[in-house]
PDB file of C-alpha atoms in Angstrom:
ATOM      1  CA  VAL A   1     -27.509   1.058  49.584  1.00  0.00           C
ATOM      2  CA  ASP A   2     -30.151  -1.630  49.323  1.00  0.00           C
ATOM      3  CA  SER A   3     -29.576  -4.018  52.221  1.00  0.00           C
ATOM      4  CA  GLN A   4     -31.116  -6.907  50.285  1.00  0.00           C
ATOM      5  CA  LYS A   5     -28.478  -6.456  47.584  1.00  0.00           C
ATOM      6  CA  ILE A   6     -25.735  -6.561  50.203  1.00  0.00           C
ATOM      7  CA  ARG A   7     -27.109  -9.694  51.866  1.00  0.00           C
ATOM      8  CA  THR A   8     -27.606 -11.584  48.618  1.00  0.00           C
ATOM      9  CA  GLY A   9     -24.213 -10.602  47.272  1.00  0.00           C
ATOM     10  CA  SER A  10     -25.523  -8.914  44.108  1.00  0.00           C
ATOM     11  CA  LEU A  11     -24.001  -5.597  45.166  1.00  0.00           C
ATOM     12  CA  ALA A  12     -20.702  -7.294  45.913  1.00  0.00           C
ATOM     13  CA  ALA A  13     -20.470  -9.110  42.567  1.00  0.00           C
ATOM     14  CA  PRO A  14     -18.247  -6.496  40.865  1.00  0.00           C
ATOM     15  CA  TYR A  15     -16.035  -6.254  43.953  1.00  0.00           C
ATOM     16  CA  VAL A  16     -14.459  -9.684  44.004  1.00  0.00           C
ATOM     17  CA  GLY A  17     -13.023 -10.546  47.395  1.00  0.00           C
ATOM     18  CA  MET A  18     -14.431  -7.429  49.071  1.00  0.00           C
ATOM     19  CA  LYS A  19     -16.393  -7.701  52.316  1.00  0.00           C
ATOM     20  CA  PHE A  20     -18.976  -5.281  53.666  1.00  0.00           C
ATOM     21  CA  MET A  21     -19.844  -3.987  57.143  1.00  0.00           C
ATOM     22  CA  PRO A  22     -23.409  -2.675  57.172  1.00  0.00           C
ATOM     23  CA  THR A  23     -24.298  -0.368  60.037  1.00  0.00           C
ATOM     24  CA  GLY A  24     -27.615   1.242  59.148  1.00  0.00           C
ATOM     25  CA  GLY A  25     -30.887  -0.505  59.769  1.00  0.00           C
ATOM     26  CA  ILE A  26     -29.326  -3.462  61.589  1.00  0.00           C
ATOM     27  CA  ASN A  27     -31.494  -4.786  64.417  1.00  0.00           C
ATOM     28  CA  PRO A  28     -32.151  -7.999  66.326  1.00  0.00           C
ATOM     29  CA  GLY A  29     -34.716  -9.036  63.725  1.00  0.00           C
ATOM     30  CA  ASN A  30     -32.374  -8.953  60.727  1.00  0.00           C
ATOM     31  CA  VAL A  31     -28.807  -9.217  62.001  1.00  0.00           C
ATOM     32  CA  ARG A  32     -28.754 -13.020  61.621  1.00  0.00           C
ATOM     33  CA  THR A  33     -29.530 -12.728  57.901  1.00  0.00           C
ATOM     34  CA  TYR A  34     -26.611 -10.349  57.451  1.00  0.00           C
ATOM     35  CA  LEU A  35     -24.217 -12.536  59.438  1.00  0.00           C
ATOM     36  CA  GLU A  36     -25.158 -15.591  57.383  1.00  0.00           C
ATOM     37  CA  SER A  37     -23.954 -13.897  54.192  1.00  0.00           C
ATOM     38  CA  ASP A  38     -20.379 -14.592  53.153  1.00  0.00           C
ATOM     39  CA  VAL A  39     -19.987 -11.027  51.828  1.00  0.00           C
ATOM     40  CA  ILE A  40     -20.581  -9.538  55.286  1.00  0.00           C
ATOM     41  CA  LEU A  41     -17.495  -9.105  57.442  1.00  0.00           C
ATOM     42  CA  ALA A  42     -19.272  -7.639  60.461  1.00  0.00           C
ATOM     43  CA  CYS A  43     -22.397  -5.704  61.411  1.00  0.00           C
ATOM     44  CA  GLY A  44     -22.819  -2.604  63.490  1.00  0.00           C
ATOM     45  CA  GLY A  45     -25.946  -1.630  65.315  1.00  0.00           C
ATOM     46  CA  SER A  46     -27.009   0.943  67.841  1.00  0.00           C
ATOM     47  CA  TRP A  47     -29.984  -1.101  69.045  1.00  0.00           C
ATOM     48  CA  MET A  48     -27.840  -2.398  71.906  1.00  0.00           C
ATOM     49  CA  VAL A  49     -26.965   1.032  73.299  1.00  0.00           C
ATOM     50  CA  LYS A  50     -30.015   3.233  73.015  1.00  0.00           C
ATOM     51  CA  LYS A  51     -29.855   6.759  74.319  1.00  0.00           C
ATOM     52  CA  ASP A  52     -32.840   6.283  76.632  1.00  0.00           C
ATOM     53  CA  LEU A  53     -31.234   3.227  78.246  1.00  0.00           C
ATOM     54  CA  ILE A  54     -28.061   5.204  78.914  1.00  0.00           C
ATOM     55  CA  GLN A  55     -29.957   8.205  80.277  1.00  0.00           C
ATOM     56  CA  SER A  56     -32.022   6.038  82.601  1.00  0.00           C
ATOM     57  CA  GLY A  57     -28.964   4.114  83.787  1.00  0.00           C
ATOM     58  CA  GLN A  58     -30.197   0.737  82.521  1.00  0.00           C
ATOM     59  CA  PHE A  59     -26.703  -0.592  82.057  1.00  0.00           C
ATOM     60  CA  ASP A  60     -27.716  -4.154  82.909  1.00  0.00           C
ATOM     61  CA  GLU A  61     -30.126  -4.047  79.954  1.00  0.00           C
ATOM     62  CA  ILE A  62     -27.359  -2.724  77.670  1.00  0.00           C
ATOM     63  CA  ARG A  63     -24.998  -5.414  78.921  1.00  0.00           C
ATOM     64  CA  GLN A  64     -27.604  -8.124  78.270  1.00  0.00           C
ATOM     65  CA  MET A  65     -28.432  -6.876  74.776  1.00  0.00           C
ATOM     66  CA  THR A  66     -24.738  -6.770  73.925  1.00  0.00           C
ATOM     67  CA  ALA A  67     -24.172 -10.269  75.332  1.00  0.00           C
ATOM     68  CA  ASP A  68     -27.125 -11.530  73.277  1.00  0.00           C
ATOM     69  CA  ALA A  69     -25.583 -10.028  70.124  1.00  0.00           C
ATOM     70  CA  VAL A  70     -22.213 -11.647  70.862  1.00  0.00           C
ATOM     71  CA  ALA A  71     -23.931 -14.990  71.456  1.00  0.00           C
ATOM     72  CA  LEU A  72     -25.717 -14.691  68.117  1.00  0.00           C
ATOM     73  CA  VAL A  73     -22.454 -13.973  66.293  1.00  0.00           C
ATOM     74  CA  ARG A  74     -20.870 -17.015  67.907  1.00  0.00           C
ATOM     75  CA  GLU A  75     -23.891 -19.156  67.007  1.00  0.00           C
ATOM     76  CA  VAL A  76     -23.840 -18.084  63.342  1.00  0.00           C
ATOM     77  CA  ARG A  77     -20.116 -17.725  62.777  1.00  0.00           C
ATOM     78  CA  GLY A  78     -18.581 -19.904  65.468  1.00  0.00           C
ATOM     79  CA  SER A  79     -16.243 -18.873  68.228  1.00  0.00           C
ATOM     80  CA  GLN A  80     -12.979 -17.205  67.237  1.00  0.00           C
ATOM     81  CA  GLU A  81     -11.515 -17.500  70.738  1.00  0.00           C
ATOM     82  CA  LYS A  82      -8.235 -19.312  71.172  1.00  0.00           C
TER      83      LYS A  82
END
């Protein structure tokens, strides 16, 4: 599926009220664009938990990358915490 069509909503046009959760090709450089689209419910991405980081025990790096992603979601979408 063309990610540009998802982000712009043209793919979603026939699916009124439907939200999408892209998982392929998501990275720190484009995740904000996805999150800013009202047709995107959530994004998945493996950039935060790379195999080489796990194998080399760089769990602090994984933790930081994950925290950065959470901070970006909160910045774009606002906090959902109660």
